[in-house]
N, C-alpha and C. Protein backbone atom coordinates (compact mmCIF):
# COMPACT_ATOMS: atom_id res chain seq x y z
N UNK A 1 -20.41 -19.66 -0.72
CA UNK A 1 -20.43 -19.18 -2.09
C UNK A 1 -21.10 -17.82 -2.18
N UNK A 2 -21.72 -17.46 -1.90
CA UNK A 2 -22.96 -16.47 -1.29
C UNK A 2 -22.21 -15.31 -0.93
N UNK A 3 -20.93 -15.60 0.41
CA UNK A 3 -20.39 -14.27 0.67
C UNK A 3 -19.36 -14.28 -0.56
N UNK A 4 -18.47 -15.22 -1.39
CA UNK A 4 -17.89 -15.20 -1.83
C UNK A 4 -18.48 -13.89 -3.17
N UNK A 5 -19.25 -14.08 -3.25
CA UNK A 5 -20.07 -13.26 -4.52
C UNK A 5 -20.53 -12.18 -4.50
N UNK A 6 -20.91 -11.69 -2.73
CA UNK A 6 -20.92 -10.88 -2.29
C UNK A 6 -19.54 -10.13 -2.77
N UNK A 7 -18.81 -10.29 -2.21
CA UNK A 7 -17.40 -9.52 -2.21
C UNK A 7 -17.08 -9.26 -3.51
N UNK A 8 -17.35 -9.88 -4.67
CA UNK A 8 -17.12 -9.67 -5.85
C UNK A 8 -18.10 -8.74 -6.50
N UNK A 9 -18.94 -9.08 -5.82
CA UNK A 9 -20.01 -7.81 -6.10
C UNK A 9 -19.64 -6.34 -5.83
N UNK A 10 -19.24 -6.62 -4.43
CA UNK A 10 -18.75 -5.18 -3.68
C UNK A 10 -17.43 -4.41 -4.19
N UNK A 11 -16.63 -5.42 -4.74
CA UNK A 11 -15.15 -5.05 -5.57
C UNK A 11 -15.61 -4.69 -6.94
N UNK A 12 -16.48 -5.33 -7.35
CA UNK A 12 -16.87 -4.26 -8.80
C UNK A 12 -17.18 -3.21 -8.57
N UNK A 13 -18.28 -2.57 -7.67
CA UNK A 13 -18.39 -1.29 -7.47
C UNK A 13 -17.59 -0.17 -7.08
N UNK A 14 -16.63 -1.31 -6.31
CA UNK A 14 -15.78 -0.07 -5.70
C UNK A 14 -14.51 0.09 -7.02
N UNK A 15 -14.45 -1.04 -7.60
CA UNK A 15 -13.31 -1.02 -8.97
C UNK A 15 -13.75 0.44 -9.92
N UNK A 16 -15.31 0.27 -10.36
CA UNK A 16 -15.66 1.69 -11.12
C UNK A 16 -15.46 2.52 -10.48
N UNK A 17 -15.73 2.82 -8.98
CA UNK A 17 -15.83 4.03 -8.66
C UNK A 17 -14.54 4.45 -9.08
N UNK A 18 -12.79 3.55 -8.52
CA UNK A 18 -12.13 4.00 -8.58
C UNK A 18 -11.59 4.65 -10.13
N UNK A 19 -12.61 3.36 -10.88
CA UNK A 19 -12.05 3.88 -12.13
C UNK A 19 -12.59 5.32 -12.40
N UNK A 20 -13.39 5.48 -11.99
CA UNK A 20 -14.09 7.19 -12.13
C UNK A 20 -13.34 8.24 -11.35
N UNK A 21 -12.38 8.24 -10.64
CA UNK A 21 -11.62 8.79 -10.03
C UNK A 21 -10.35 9.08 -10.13
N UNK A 22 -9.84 7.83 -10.76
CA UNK A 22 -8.64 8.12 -11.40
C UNK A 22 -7.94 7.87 -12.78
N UNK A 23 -7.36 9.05 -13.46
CA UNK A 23 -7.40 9.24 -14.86
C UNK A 23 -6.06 7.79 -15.48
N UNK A 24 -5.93 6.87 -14.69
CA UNK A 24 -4.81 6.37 -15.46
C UNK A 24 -5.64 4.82 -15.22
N UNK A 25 -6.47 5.05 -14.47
CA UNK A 25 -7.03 3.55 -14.66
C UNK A 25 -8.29 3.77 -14.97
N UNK A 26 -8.56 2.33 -16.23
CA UNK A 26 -9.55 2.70 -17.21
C UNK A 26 -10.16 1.05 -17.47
N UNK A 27 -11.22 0.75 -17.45
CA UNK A 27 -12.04 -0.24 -17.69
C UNK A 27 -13.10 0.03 -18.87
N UNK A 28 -13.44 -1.48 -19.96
CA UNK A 28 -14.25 -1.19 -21.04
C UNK A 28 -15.37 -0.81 -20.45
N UNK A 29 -15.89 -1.81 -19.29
CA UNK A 29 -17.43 -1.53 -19.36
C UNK A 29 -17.39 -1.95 -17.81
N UNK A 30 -18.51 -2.72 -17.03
CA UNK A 30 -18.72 -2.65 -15.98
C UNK A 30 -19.13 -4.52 -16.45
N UNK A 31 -19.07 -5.10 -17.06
CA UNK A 31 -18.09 -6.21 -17.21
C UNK A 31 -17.04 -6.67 -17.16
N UNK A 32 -15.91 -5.58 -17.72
CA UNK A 32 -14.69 -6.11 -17.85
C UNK A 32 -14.36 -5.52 -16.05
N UNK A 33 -15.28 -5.07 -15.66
CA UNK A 33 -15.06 -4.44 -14.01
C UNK A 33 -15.49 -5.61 -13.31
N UNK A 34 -16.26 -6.76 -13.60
CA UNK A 34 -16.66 -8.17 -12.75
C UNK A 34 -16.01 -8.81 -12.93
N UNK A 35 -15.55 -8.94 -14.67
CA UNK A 35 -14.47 -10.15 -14.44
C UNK A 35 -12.92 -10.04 -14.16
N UNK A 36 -12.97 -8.30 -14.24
CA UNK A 36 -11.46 -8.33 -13.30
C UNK A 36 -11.64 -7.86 -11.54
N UNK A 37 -12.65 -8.38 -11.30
CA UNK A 37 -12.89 -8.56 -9.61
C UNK A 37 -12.73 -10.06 -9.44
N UNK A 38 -13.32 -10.70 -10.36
CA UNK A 38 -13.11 -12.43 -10.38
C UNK A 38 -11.83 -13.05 -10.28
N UNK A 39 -11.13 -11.79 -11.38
CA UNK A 39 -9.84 -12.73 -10.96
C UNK A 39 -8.89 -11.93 -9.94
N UNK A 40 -9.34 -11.31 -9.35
CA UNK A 40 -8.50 -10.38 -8.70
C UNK A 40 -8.66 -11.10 -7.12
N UNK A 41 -10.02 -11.71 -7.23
CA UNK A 41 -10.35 -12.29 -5.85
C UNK A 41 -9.55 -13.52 -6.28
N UNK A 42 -9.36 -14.37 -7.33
CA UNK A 42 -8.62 -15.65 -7.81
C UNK A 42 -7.38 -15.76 -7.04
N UNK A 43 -6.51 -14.13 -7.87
CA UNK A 43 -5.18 -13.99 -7.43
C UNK A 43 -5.10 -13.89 -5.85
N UNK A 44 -6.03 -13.37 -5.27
CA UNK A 44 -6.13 -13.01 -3.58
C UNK A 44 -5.85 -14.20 -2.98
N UNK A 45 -7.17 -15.21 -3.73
CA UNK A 45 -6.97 -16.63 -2.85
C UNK A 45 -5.30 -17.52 -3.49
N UNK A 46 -5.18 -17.34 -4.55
CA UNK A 46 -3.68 -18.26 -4.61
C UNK A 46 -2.23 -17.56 -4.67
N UNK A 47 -2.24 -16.02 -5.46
CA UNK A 47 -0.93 -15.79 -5.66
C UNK A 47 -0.67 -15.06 -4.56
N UNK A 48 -1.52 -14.43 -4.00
CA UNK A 48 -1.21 -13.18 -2.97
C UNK A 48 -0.36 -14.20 -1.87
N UNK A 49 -0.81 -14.95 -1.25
CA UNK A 49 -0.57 -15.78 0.26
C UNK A 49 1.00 -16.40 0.25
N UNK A 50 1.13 -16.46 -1.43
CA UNK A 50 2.32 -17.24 -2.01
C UNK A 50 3.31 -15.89 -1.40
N UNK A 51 2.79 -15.06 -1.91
CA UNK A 51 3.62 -13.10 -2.10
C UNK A 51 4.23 -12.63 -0.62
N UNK A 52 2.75 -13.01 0.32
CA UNK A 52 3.35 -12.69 1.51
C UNK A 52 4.19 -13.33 2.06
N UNK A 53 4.38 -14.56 2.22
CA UNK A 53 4.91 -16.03 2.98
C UNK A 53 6.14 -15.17 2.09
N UNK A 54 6.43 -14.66 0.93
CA UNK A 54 8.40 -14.78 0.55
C UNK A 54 8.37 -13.22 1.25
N UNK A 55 7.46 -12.58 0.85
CA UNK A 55 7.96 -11.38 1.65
C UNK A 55 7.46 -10.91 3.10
N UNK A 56 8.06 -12.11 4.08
CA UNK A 56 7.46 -11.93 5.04
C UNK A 56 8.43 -10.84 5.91
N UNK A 57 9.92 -11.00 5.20
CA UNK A 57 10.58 -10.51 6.53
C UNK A 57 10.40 -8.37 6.16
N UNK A 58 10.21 -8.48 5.40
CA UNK A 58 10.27 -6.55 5.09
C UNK A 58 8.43 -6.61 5.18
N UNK A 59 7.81 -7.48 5.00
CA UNK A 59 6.18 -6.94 5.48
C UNK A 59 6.07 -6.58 7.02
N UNK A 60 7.16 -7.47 7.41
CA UNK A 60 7.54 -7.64 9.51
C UNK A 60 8.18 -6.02 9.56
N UNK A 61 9.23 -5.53 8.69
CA UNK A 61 9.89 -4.45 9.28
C UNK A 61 8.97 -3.26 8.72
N UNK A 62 8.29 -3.42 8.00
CA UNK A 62 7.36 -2.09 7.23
C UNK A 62 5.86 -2.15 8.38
N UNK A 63 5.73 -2.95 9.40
CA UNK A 63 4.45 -2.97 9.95
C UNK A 63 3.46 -3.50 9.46
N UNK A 64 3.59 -4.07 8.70
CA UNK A 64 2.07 -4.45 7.73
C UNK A 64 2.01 -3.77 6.75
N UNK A 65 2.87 -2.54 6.27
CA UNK A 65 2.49 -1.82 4.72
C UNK A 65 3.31 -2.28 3.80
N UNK A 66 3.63 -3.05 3.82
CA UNK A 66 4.31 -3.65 2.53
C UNK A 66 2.98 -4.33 1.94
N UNK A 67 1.94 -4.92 2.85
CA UNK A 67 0.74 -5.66 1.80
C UNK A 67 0.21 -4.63 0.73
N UNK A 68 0.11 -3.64 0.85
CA UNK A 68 -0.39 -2.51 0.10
C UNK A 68 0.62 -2.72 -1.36
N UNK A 69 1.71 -2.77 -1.02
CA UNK A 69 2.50 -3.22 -2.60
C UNK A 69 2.24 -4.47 -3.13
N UNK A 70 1.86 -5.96 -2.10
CA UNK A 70 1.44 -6.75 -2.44
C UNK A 70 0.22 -6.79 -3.39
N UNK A 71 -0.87 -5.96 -2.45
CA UNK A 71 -2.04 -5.94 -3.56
C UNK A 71 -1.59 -5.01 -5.06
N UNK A 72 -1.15 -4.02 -4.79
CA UNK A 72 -0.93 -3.79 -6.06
C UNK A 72 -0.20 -3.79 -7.19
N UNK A 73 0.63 -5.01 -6.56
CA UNK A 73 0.78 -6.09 -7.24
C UNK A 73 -0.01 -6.93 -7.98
N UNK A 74 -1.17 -7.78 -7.09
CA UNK A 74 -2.09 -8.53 -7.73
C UNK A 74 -2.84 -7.55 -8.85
N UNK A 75 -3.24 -6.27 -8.61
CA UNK A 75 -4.03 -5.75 -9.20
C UNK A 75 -3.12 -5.13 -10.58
N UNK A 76 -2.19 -4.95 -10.82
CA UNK A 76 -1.17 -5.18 -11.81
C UNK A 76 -1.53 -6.02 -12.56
N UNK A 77 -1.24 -7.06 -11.92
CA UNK A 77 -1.54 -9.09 -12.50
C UNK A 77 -2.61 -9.05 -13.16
N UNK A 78 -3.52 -8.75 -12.45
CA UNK A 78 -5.06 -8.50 -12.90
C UNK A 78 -5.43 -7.58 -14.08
N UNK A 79 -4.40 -6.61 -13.95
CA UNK A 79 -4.70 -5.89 -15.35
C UNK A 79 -3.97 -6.33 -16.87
N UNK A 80 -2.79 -6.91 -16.10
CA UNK A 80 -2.31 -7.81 -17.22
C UNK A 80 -2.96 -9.05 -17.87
N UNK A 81 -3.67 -9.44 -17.26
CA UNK A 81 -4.27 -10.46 -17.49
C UNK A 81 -5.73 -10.38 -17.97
N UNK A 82 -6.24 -9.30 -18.22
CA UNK A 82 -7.18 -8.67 -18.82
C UNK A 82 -7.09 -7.88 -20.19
N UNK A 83 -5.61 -7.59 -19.94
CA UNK A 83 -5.41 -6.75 -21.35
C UNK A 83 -6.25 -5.24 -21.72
N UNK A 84 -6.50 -5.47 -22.73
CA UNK A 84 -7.42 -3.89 -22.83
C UNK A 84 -9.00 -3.35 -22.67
N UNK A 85 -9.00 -4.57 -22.05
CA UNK A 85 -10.36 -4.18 -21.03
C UNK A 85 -10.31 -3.47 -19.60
N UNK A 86 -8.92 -3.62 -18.85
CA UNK A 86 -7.77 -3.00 -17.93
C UNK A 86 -7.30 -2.60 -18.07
N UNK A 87 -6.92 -1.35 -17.92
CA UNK A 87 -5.22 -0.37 -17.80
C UNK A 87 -5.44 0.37 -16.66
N UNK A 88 -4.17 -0.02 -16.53
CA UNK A 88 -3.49 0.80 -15.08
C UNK A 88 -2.27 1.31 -15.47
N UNK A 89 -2.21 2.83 -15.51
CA UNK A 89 -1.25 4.00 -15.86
C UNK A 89 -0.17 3.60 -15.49
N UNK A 90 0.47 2.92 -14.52
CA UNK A 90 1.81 2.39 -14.07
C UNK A 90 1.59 2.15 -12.45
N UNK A 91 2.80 1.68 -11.73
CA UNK A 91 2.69 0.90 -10.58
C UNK A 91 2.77 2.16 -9.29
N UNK A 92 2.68 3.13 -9.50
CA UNK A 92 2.32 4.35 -8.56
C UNK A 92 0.66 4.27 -8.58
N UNK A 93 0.22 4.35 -9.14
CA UNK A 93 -1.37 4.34 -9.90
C UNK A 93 -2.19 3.29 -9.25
N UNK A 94 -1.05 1.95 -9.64
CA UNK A 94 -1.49 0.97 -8.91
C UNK A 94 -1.66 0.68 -6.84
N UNK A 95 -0.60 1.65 -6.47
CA UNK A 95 -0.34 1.27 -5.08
C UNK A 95 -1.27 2.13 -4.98
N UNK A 96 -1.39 3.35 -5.24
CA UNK A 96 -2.63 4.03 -4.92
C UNK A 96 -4.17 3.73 -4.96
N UNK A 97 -4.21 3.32 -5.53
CA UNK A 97 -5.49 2.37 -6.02
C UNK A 97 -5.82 1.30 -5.26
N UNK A 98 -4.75 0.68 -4.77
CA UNK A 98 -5.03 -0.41 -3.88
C UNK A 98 -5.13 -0.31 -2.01
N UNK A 99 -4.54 1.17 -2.05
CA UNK A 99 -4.71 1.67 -0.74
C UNK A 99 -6.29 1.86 0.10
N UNK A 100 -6.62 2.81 -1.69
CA UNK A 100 -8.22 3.54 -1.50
C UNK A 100 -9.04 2.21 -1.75
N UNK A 101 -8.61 0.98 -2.67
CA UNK A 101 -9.34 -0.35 -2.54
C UNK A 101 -9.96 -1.12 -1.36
N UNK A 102 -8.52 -1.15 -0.22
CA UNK A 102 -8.53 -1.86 0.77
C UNK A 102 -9.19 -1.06 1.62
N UNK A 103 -9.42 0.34 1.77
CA UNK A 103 -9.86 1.44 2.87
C UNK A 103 -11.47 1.33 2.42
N UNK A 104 -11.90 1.14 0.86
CA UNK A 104 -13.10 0.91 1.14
C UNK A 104 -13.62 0.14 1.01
N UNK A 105 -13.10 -1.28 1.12
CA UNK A 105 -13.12 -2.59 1.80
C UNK A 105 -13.49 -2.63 2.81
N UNK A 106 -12.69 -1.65 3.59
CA UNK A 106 -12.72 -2.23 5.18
C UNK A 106 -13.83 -1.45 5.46
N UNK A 107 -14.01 -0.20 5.24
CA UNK A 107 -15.16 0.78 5.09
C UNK A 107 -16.71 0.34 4.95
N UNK A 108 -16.81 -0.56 4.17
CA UNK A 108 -18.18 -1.40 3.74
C UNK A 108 -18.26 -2.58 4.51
N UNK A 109 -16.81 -2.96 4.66
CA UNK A 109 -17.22 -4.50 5.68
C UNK A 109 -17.84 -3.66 7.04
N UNK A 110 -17.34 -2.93 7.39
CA UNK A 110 -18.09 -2.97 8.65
C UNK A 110 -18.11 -2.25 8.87
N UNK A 111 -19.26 -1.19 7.71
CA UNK A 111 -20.38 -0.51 8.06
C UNK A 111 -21.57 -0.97 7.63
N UNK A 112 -21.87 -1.76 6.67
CA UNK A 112 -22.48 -2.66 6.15
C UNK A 112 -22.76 -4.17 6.42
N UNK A 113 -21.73 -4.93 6.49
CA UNK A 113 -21.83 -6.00 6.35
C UNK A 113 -22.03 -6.83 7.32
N UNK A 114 -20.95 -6.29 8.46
CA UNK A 114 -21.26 -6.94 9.60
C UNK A 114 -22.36 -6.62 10.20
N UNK A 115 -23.00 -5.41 10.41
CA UNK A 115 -23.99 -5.43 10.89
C UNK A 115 -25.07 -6.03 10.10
N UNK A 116 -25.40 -6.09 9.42
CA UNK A 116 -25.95 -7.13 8.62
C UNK A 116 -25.90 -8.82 9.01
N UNK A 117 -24.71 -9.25 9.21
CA UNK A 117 -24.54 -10.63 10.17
C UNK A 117 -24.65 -10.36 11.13
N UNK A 118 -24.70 -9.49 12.39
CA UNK A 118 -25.04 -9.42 13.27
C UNK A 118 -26.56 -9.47 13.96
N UNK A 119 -27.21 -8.65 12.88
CA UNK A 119 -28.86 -8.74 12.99
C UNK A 119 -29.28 -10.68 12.75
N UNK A 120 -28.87 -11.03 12.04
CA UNK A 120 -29.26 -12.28 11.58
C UNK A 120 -29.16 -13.58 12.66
């Protein structure tokens, strides 16, 4: 539960930053930035896995970059499902967003994190 919260922690921050970066995506407050990390991690654990398994055979011929449309996909979902506490300028906005999402994802997992489990 612990890392789980972690990560939701770490996706809010990186959600503002992006929102500070780019002019088409826009959040009320740095609430409506937790609870659309909440459900964004929701959609990760149930709709995403559903997303890949149908689009497995063009995620196979794209190398793995078709997940990048997957997520921003979810993160679409996520803004729909937030309404006007979320907007995302349109689905260019979105793939972009989910590129620089996942890069500083991976960026913090392990420059941060793992070493952090590693000391322990």
């Amino acid at each position: 539960m612990l890392n789980w919260l972690i990560g939701v922690l770490i996706n809010t921050v990186l959600l503002m930053a992006i929102d500070g970066y780019f002019d088409d995506i826009h959040f009320s407050g740095v609430g409506a930035a937790f609870l659309a990390s909440v459900i964004l991690a929701v959609l990760n654990a149930v709709v995403r896995p559903v997303l890949i398994l149908l689009t497995l055979p063009v995620t196979v011929l794209t190398l793995g970059l078709f997940l990048f449309v997957i997520n921003a996909i979810t993160l679409m979902m996520t803004a729909a499902l937030m309404g006007d506490a979320f907007q995302i300028g349109g689905f260019g906005t979105a793939l972009l967003a989910s590129i620089v999402l996942s890069f500083f994802h991976l960026l913090v997992q392990k420059a941060i994190i793992e070493p952090l489990r590693n000391r322990s």
